Short mmCIF file of C-alpha atoms in Angstrom, two decimals:
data_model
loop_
_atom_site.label_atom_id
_atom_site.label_comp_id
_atom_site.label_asym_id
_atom_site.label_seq_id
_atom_site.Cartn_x
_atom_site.Cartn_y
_atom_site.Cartn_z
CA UNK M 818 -71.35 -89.43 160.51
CA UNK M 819 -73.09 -92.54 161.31
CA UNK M 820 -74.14 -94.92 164.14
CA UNK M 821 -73.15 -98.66 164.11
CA UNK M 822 -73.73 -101.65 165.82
CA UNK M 823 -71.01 -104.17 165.74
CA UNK M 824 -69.91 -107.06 167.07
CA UNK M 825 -68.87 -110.46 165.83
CA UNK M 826 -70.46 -114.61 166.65
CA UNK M 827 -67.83 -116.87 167.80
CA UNK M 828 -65.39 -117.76 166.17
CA UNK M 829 -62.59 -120.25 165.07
CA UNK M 830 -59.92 -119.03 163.14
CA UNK M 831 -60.78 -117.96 159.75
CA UNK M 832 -60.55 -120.64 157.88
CA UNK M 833 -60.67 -120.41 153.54
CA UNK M 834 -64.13 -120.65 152.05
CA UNK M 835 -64.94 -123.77 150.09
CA UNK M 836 -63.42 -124.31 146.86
CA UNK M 837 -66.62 -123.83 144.87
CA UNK M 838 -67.24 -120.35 145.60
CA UNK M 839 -64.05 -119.88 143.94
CA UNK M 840 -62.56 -116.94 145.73
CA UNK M 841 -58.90 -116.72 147.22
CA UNK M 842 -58.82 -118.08 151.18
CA UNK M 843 -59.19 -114.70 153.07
CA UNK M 844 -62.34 -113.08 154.37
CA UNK M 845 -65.00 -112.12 152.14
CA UNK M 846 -65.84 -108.24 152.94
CA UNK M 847 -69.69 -107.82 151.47
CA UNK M 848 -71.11 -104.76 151.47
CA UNK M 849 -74.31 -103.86 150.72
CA UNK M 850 -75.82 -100.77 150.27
CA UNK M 851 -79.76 -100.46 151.01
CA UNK M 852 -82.93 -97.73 150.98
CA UNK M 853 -85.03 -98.48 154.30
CA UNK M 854 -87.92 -97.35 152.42
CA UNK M 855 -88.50 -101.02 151.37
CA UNK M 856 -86.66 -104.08 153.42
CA UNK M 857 -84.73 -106.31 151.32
CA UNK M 858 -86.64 -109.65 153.51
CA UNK M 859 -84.31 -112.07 151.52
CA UNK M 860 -81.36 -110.61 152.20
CA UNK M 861 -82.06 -110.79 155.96
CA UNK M 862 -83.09 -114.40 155.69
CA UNK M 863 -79.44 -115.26 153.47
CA UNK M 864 -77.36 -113.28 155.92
CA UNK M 865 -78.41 -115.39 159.11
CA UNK M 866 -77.92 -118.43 156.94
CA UNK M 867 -74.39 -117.23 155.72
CA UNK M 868 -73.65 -116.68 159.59
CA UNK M 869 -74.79 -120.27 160.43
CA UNK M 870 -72.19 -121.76 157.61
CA UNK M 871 -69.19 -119.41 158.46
CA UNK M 872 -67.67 -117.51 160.91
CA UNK M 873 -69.28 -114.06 160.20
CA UNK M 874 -69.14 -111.09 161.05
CA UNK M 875 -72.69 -108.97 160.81
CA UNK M 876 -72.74 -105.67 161.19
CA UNK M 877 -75.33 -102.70 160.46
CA UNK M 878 -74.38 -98.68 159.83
CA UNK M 879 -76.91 -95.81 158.48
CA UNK M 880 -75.61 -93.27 156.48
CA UNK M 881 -75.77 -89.26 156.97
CA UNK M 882 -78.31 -89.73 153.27
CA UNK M 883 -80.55 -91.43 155.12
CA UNK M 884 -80.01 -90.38 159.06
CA UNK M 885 -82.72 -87.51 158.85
CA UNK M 886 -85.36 -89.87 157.85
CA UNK M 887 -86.28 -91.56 161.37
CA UNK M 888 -84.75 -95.16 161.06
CA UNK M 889 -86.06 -97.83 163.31
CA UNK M 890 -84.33 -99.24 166.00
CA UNK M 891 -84.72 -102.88 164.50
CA UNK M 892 -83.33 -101.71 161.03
CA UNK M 893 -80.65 -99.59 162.78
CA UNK M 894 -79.52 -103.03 163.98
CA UNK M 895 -80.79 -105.37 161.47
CA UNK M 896 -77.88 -107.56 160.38
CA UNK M 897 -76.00 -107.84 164.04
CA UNK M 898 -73.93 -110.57 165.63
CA UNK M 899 -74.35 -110.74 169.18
CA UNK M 900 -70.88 -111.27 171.35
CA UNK M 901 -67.50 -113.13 169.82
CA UNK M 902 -64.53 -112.65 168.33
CA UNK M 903 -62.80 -110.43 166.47
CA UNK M 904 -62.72 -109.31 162.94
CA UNK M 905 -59.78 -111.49 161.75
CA UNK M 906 -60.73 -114.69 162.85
CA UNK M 907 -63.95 -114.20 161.17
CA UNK M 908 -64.44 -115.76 157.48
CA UNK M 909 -67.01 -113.53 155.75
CA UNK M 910 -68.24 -109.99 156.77
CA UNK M 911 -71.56 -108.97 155.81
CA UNK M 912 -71.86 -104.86 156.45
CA UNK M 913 -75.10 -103.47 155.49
CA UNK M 914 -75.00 -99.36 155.19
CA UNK M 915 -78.80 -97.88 154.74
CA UNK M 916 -78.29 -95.43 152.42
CA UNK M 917 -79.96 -93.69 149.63
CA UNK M 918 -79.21 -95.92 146.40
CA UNK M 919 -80.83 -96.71 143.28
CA UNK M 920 -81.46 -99.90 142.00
CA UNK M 921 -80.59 -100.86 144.96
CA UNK M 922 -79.59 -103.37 147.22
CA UNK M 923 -76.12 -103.26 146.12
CA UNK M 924 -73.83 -105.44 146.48
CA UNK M 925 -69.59 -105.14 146.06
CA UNK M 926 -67.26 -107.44 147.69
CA UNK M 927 -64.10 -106.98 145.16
CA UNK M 928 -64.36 -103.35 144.61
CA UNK M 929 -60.89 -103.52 142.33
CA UNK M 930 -62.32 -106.43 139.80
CA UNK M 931 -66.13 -106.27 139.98
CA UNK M 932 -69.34 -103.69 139.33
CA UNK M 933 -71.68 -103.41 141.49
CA UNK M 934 -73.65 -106.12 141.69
CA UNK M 935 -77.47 -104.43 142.04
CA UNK M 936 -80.93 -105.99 142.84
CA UNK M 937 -81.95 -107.48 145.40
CA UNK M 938 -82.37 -110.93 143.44
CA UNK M 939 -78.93 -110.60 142.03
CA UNK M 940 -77.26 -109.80 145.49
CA UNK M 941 -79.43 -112.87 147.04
CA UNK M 942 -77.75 -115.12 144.06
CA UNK M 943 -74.27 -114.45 145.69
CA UNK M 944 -75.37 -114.81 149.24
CA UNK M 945 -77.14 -118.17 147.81
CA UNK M 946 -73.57 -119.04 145.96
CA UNK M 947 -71.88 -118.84 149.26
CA UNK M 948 -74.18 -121.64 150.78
CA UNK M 949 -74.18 -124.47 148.26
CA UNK M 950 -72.58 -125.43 144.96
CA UNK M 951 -74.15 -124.43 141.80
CA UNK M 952 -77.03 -126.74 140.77
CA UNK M 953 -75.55 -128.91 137.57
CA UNK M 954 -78.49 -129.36 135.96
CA UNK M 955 -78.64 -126.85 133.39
CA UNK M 956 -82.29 -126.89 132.88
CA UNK M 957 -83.11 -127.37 136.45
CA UNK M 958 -80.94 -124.58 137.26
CA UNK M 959 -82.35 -122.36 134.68
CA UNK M 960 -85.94 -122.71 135.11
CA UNK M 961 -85.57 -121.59 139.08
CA UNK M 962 -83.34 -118.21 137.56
CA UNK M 963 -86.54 -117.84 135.71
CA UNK M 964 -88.48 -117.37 138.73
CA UNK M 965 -85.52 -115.24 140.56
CA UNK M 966 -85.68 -113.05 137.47
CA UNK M 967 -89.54 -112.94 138.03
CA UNK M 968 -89.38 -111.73 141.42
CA UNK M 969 -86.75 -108.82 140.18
CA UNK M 970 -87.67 -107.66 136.96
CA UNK M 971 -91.73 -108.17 137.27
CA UNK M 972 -92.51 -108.07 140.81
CA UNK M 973 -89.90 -106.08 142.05
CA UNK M 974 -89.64 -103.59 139.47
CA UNK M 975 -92.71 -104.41 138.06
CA UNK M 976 -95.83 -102.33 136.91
CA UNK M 977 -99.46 -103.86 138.98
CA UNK M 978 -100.27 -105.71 135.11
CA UNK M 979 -96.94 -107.53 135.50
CA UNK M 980 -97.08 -107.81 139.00
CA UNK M 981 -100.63 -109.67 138.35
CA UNK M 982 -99.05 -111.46 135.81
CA UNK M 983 -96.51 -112.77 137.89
CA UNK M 984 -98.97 -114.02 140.97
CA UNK M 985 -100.44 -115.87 137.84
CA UNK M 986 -96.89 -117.64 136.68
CA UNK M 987 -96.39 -118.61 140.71
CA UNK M 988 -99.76 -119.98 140.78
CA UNK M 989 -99.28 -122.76 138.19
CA UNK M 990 -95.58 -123.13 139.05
CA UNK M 991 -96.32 -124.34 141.94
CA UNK M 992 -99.53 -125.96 140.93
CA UNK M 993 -97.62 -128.70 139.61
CA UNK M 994 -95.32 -129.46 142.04
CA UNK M 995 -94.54 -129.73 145.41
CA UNK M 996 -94.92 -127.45 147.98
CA UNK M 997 -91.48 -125.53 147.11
CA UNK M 998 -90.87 -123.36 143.66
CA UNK M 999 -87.31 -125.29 143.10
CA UNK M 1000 -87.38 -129.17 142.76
CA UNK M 1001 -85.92 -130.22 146.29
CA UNK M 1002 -87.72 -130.71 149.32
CA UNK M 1003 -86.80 -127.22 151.01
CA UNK M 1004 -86.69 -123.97 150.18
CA UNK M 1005 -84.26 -122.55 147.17
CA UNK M 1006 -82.91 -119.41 146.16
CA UNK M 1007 -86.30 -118.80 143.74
CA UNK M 1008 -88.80 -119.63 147.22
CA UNK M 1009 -86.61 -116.89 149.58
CA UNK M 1010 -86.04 -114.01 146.57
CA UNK M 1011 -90.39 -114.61 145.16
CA UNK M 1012 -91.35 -114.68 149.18
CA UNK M 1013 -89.00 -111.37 149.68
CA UNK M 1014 -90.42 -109.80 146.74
CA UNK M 1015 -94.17 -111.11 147.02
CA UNK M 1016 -94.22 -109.52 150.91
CA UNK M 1017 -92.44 -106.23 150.00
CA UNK M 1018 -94.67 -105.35 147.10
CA UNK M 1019 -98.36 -106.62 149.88
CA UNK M 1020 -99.34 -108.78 146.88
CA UNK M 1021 -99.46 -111.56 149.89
CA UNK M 1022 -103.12 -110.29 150.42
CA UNK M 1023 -104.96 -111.04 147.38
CA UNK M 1024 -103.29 -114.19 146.27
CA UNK M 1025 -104.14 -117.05 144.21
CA UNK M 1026 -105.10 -119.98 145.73
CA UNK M 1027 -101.52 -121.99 145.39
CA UNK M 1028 -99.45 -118.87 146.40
CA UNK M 1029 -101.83 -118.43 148.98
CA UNK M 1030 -100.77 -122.11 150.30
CA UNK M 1031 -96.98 -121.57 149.52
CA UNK M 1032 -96.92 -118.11 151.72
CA UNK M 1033 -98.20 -120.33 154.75
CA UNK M 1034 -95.48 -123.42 153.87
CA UNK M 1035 -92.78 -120.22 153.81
CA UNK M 1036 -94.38 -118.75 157.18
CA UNK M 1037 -94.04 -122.26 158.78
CA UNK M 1038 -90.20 -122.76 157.82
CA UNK M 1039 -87.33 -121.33 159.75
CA UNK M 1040 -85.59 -119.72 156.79
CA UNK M 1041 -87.89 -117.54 156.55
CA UNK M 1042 -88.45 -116.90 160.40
CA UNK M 1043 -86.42 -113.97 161.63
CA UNK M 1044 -87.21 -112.18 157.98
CA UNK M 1045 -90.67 -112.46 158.30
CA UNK M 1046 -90.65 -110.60 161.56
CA UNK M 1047 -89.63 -107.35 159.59
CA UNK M 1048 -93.07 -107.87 157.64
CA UNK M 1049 -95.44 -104.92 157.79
CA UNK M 1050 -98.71 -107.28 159.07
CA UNK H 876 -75.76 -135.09 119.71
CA UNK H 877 -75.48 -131.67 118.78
CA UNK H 878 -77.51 -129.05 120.60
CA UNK H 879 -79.40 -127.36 118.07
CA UNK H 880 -80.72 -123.39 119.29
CA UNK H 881 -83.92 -122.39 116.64
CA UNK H 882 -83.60 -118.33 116.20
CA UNK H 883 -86.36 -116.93 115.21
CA UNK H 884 -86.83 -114.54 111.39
CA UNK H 885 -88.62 -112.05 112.99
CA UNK H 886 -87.80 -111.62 116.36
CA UNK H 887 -84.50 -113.35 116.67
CA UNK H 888 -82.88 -113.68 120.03
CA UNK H 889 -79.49 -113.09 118.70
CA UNK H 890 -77.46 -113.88 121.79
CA UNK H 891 -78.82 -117.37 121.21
CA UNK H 892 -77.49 -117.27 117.76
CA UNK H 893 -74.37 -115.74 119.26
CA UNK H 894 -73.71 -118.37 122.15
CA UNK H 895 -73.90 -120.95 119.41
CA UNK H 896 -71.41 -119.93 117.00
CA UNK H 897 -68.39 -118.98 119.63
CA UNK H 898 -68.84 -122.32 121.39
CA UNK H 899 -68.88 -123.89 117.78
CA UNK H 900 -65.91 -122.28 116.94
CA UNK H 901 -64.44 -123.76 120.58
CA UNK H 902 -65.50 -126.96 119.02
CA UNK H 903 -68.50 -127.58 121.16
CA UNK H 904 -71.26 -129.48 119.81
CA UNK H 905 -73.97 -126.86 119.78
CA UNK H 906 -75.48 -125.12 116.41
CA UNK H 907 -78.31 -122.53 115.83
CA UNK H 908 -80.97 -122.92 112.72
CA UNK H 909 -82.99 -120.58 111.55
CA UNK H 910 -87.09 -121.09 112.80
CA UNK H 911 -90.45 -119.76 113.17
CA UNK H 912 -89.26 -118.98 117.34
CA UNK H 913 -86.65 -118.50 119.42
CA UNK H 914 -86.21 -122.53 121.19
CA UNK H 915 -83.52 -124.53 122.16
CA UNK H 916 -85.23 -127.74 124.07
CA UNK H 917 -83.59 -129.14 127.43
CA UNK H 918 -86.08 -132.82 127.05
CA UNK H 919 -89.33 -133.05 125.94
CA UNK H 920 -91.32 -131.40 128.86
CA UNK H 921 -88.87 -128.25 129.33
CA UNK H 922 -87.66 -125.64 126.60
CA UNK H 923 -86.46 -122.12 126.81
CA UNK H 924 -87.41 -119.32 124.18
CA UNK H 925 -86.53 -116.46 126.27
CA UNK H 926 -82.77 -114.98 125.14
CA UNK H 927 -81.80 -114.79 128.81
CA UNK H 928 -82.96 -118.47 129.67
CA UNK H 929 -81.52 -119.33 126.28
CA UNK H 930 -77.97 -118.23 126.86
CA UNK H 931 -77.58 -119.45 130.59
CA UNK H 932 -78.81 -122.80 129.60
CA UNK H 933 -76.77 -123.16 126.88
CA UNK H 934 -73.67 -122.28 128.74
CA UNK H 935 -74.76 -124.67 131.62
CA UNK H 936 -74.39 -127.52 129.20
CA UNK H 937 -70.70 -126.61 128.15
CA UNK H 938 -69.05 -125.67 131.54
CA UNK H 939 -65.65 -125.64 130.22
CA UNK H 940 -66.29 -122.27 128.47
CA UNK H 941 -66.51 -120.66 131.33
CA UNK H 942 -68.93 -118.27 129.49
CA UNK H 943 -71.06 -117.61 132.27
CA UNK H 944 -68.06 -116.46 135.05
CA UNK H 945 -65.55 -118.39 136.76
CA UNK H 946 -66.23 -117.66 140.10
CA UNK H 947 -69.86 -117.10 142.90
CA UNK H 948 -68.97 -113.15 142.53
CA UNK H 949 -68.52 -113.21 138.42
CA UNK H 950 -71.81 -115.30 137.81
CA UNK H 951 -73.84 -112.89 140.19
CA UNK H 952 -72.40 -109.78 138.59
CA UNK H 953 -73.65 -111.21 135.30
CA UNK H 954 -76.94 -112.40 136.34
CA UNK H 955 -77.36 -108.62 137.29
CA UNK H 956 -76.73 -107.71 133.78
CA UNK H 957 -78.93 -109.78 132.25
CA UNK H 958 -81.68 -108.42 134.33
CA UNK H 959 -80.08 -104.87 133.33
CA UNK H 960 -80.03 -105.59 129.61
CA UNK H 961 -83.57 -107.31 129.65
CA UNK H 962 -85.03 -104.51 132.59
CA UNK H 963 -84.17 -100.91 132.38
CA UNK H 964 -81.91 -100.97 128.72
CA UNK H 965 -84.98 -102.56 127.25
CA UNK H 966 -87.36 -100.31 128.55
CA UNK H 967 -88.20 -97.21 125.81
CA UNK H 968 -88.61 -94.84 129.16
CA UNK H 969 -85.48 -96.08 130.69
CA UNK H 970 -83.39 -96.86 128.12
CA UNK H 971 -81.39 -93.26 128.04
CA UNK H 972 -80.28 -93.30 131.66
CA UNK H 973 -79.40 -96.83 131.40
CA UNK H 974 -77.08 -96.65 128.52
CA UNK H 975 -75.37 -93.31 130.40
CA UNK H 976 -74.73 -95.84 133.50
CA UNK H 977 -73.46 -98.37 130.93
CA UNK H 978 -71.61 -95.77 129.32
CA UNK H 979 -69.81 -95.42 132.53
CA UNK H 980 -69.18 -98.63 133.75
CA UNK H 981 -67.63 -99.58 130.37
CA UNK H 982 -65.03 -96.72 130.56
CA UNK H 983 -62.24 -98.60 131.66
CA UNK H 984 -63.25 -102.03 130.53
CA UNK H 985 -63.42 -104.14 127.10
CA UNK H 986 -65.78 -106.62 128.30
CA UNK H 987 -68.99 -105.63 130.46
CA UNK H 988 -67.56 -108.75 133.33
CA UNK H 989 -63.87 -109.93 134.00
CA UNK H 990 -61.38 -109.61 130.98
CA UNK H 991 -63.27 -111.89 128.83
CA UNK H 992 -66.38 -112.37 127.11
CA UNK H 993 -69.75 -113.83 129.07
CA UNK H 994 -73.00 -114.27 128.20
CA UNK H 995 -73.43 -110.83 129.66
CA UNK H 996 -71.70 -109.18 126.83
CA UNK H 997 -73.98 -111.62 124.73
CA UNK H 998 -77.71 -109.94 125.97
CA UNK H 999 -75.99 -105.76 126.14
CA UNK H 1000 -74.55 -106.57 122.40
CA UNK H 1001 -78.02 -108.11 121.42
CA UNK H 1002 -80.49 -104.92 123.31
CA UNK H 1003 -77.95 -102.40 121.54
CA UNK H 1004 -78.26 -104.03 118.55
CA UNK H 1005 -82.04 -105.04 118.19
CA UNK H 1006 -83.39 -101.35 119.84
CA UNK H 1007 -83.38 -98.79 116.95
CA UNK H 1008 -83.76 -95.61 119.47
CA UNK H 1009 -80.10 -96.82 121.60
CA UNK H 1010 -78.99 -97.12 117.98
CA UNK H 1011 -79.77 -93.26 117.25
CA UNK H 1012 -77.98 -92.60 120.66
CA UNK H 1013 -74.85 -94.50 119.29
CA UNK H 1014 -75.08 -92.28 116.16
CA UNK H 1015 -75.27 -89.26 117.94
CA UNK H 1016 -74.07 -88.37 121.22
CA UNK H 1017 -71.66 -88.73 123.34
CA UNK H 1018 -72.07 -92.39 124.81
CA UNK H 1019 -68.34 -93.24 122.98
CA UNK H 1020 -68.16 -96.07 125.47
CA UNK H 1021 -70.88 -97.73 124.55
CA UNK H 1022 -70.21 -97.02 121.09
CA UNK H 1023 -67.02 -98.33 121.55
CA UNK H 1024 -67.64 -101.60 122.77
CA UNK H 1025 -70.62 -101.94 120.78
CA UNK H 1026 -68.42 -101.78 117.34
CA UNK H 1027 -65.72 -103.92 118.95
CA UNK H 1028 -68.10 -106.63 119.61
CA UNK H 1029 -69.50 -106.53 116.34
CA UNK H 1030 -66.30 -106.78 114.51
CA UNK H 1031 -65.70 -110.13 116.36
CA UNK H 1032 -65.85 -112.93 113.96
CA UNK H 1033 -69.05 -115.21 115.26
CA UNK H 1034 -71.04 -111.27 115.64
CA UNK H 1035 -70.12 -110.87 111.99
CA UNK H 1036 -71.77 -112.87 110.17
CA UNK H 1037 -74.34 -112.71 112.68
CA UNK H 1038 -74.24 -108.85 111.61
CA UNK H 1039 -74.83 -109.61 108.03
CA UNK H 1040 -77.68 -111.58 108.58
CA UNK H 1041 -79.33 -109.63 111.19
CA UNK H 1042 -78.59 -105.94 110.58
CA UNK H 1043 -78.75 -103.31 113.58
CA UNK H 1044 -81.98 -101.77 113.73
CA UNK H 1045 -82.77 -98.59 111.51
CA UNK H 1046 -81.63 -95.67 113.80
CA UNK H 1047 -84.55 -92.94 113.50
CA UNK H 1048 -84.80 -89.47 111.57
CA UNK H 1049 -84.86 -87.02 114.72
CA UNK H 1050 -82.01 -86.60 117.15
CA UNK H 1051 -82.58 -88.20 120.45
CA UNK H 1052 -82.46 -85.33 122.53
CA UNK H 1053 -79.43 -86.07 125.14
CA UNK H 1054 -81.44 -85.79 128.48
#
């Protein structure tokens, strides 16, 4: 048994996603699977910005694994569209069930041809694939999935000595550049997924001086606005 | 200009070596030499020496190969097993519950992503390969999966003589006890 909230934005009629993502024109069906015991802040932030590109269809359900556990009311509801149109005319539906998973977020959206796709960086990559073409620069484009990677595997799932270590990599990272870990002038895929990670793990606090100045350019930018609501201050 | 990937004696990143000589045999200009370190260089301020960095880089540069997915859904699905090969089938606490969850996935499939080789197949291949206690595993339990496509992969013409040169790591005396 579970309780939903569900409802879809306004919508044209479903028309096919763009050729890069590369899938066939009908709606994209994501679901991901998440513990509440930690928020997956990136996910929240990618999901609003998925709904501002295409007609989506947001929708939040909490399953009988996790019902005992008292949910809040905002998580209950976190990923919700507010009024509109009906499933079919929508393009992509993003369903997020909180459940208990490991390794998780989770991510499938072709259950017949895919695994599931799990981390929270790796599910953020597809949401992220969904909103712009794939950076062809290969060595511009792999230095960022150097920093995703960071935020999973060493922040994320990292011990506090590689969770130190990986304040350390942000700080120089971004003490040679500009105010934003990728190259352009807004935030990229590596800025939402280290934010998301930084803020879930409270290693916001006690941060070197560059992070320190990053976390307040990521506070200041809408991307990051209705995410960082859902941030234990 | 030919890209050339260095692979190091000691501590070879051998998907680097491995990305090299399949896109070679495709006849694309890339070639890996044995060095002190694992490098390929992208100009003169950036180079990658990390097998994961190595490998998506490389395959950035030859798109055609389509060795890093074909679609937004394939390249996320391997991005998540690089940071499975290089995260919890790397780790010596994790390694045994990993390879059971590998073991699974791999049941009905040849290749870890879509029906062809990617550079996930590339970093599994090179963790099974390089880690002589998932080596004792293959030896001697039940993991025929993973066994499976291990072997497969390494009878594949650019992992042979990539075999030869590089030779699995010892498997050890005692029995890993199946957990």
């Amino acid at each position: 048994s579970s309780s939903s909230s569900t409802s879809t934005t306004t919508a044209s009629a479903g028309s096919s996603l763009p050729t890069f993502v590369g899938e066939p024109g009908r709606i994209l069906d994501l679901a991901v699977s998440a513990d509440p015991s930690s928020i997956p802040l990136s996910l929240v932030a990618l999901a609003e910005q998925v709904s501002s590109k295409y007609t989506t269809l947001l929708s939040t359900f909490v399953h009988s694994s996790v019902a005992g556990s008292e949910i809040p009311d905002r998580l209950q509801g976190l990923l919700k569209s507010n009024g509109g149109r009906s499933r079919a005319d929508c393009q992509v539906a993003v369903t997020l069930v909180w459940k208990k998973v490991s390794y998780g977020p989770q991510l499938v959206v072709d259950p017949v041809h895919q695994t599931s796709i799990q981390g929270e960086a790796n599910v953020a990559r597809y949401l992220w694939g969904l909103l712009s073409p794939p950076d062809l620069d290969p060595a511009r484009a792999t230095l960022e999935d150097e920093l995703v990677d960071l935020a999973q595997l060493q922040v994320l799932e990292g011990s506090s000595k590689e969770r130190a270590a990986a304040l350390r990599r942000l700080n120089s990272v971004l003490g040679k550049q500009n105010s934003w870990l990728g190259s352009g002038q807004s935030p990229s895929l590596a800025d939402v997924v280290c934010w998301s990670a930084v803020q879930q793990t409270g290693l916001a606090q006690g941060a070197p001086a560059n992070v320190q100045r990053w976390l307040k350019a990521c506070d200041q930018h809408q991307v990051f606005a209705s995410a960082r609501g859902l941030v234990a201050s | 200009m030919v890209l050339d990937i260095n692979i190091s004696k000691e501590k070879p990143a051998l998907a680097g070596a491995l990305i090299a000589e399949l896109l070679a045999a495709q006849g694309h200009a890339v070639k890996w030499t044995l060095g002190d370190s694992n490098l390929v260089k992208a100009n003169n301020e950036i180079a990658f020496t990390a097998s994961s960095s190595i490998v998506r880089y490389v395959a950035r540069c030859f798109p055609s190969s389509n060795i890093y997915g074909s679609s937004v859904l394939q390249r996320a699905e391997i991005d998540h097993w690089l940071n499975f090969a290089y995260g919890r089938l790397s780790s010596t606490t994790k390694y045994n519950e990993a390879v059971e969850y590998l073991d699974n996935v791999l049941r009905p499939a040849t290749y870890i992503v879509g029906t062809s080789l990617s550079i996930a197949d590339l970093c599994i291949w090179e963790v099974l390969h390089s880690s002589s206690q998932i080596q004792t595993l293959l030896a001697n339990s039940g993991v025929v999966n993973v066994a499976r496509y291990y072997s497969f992969l390494a009878a594949q013409k650019s992992f042979a003589s990539l075999v030869a040169q590089f030779p699995a790591a010892a498997r050890t005396k005692q029995v890993a006890a199946k957990s």
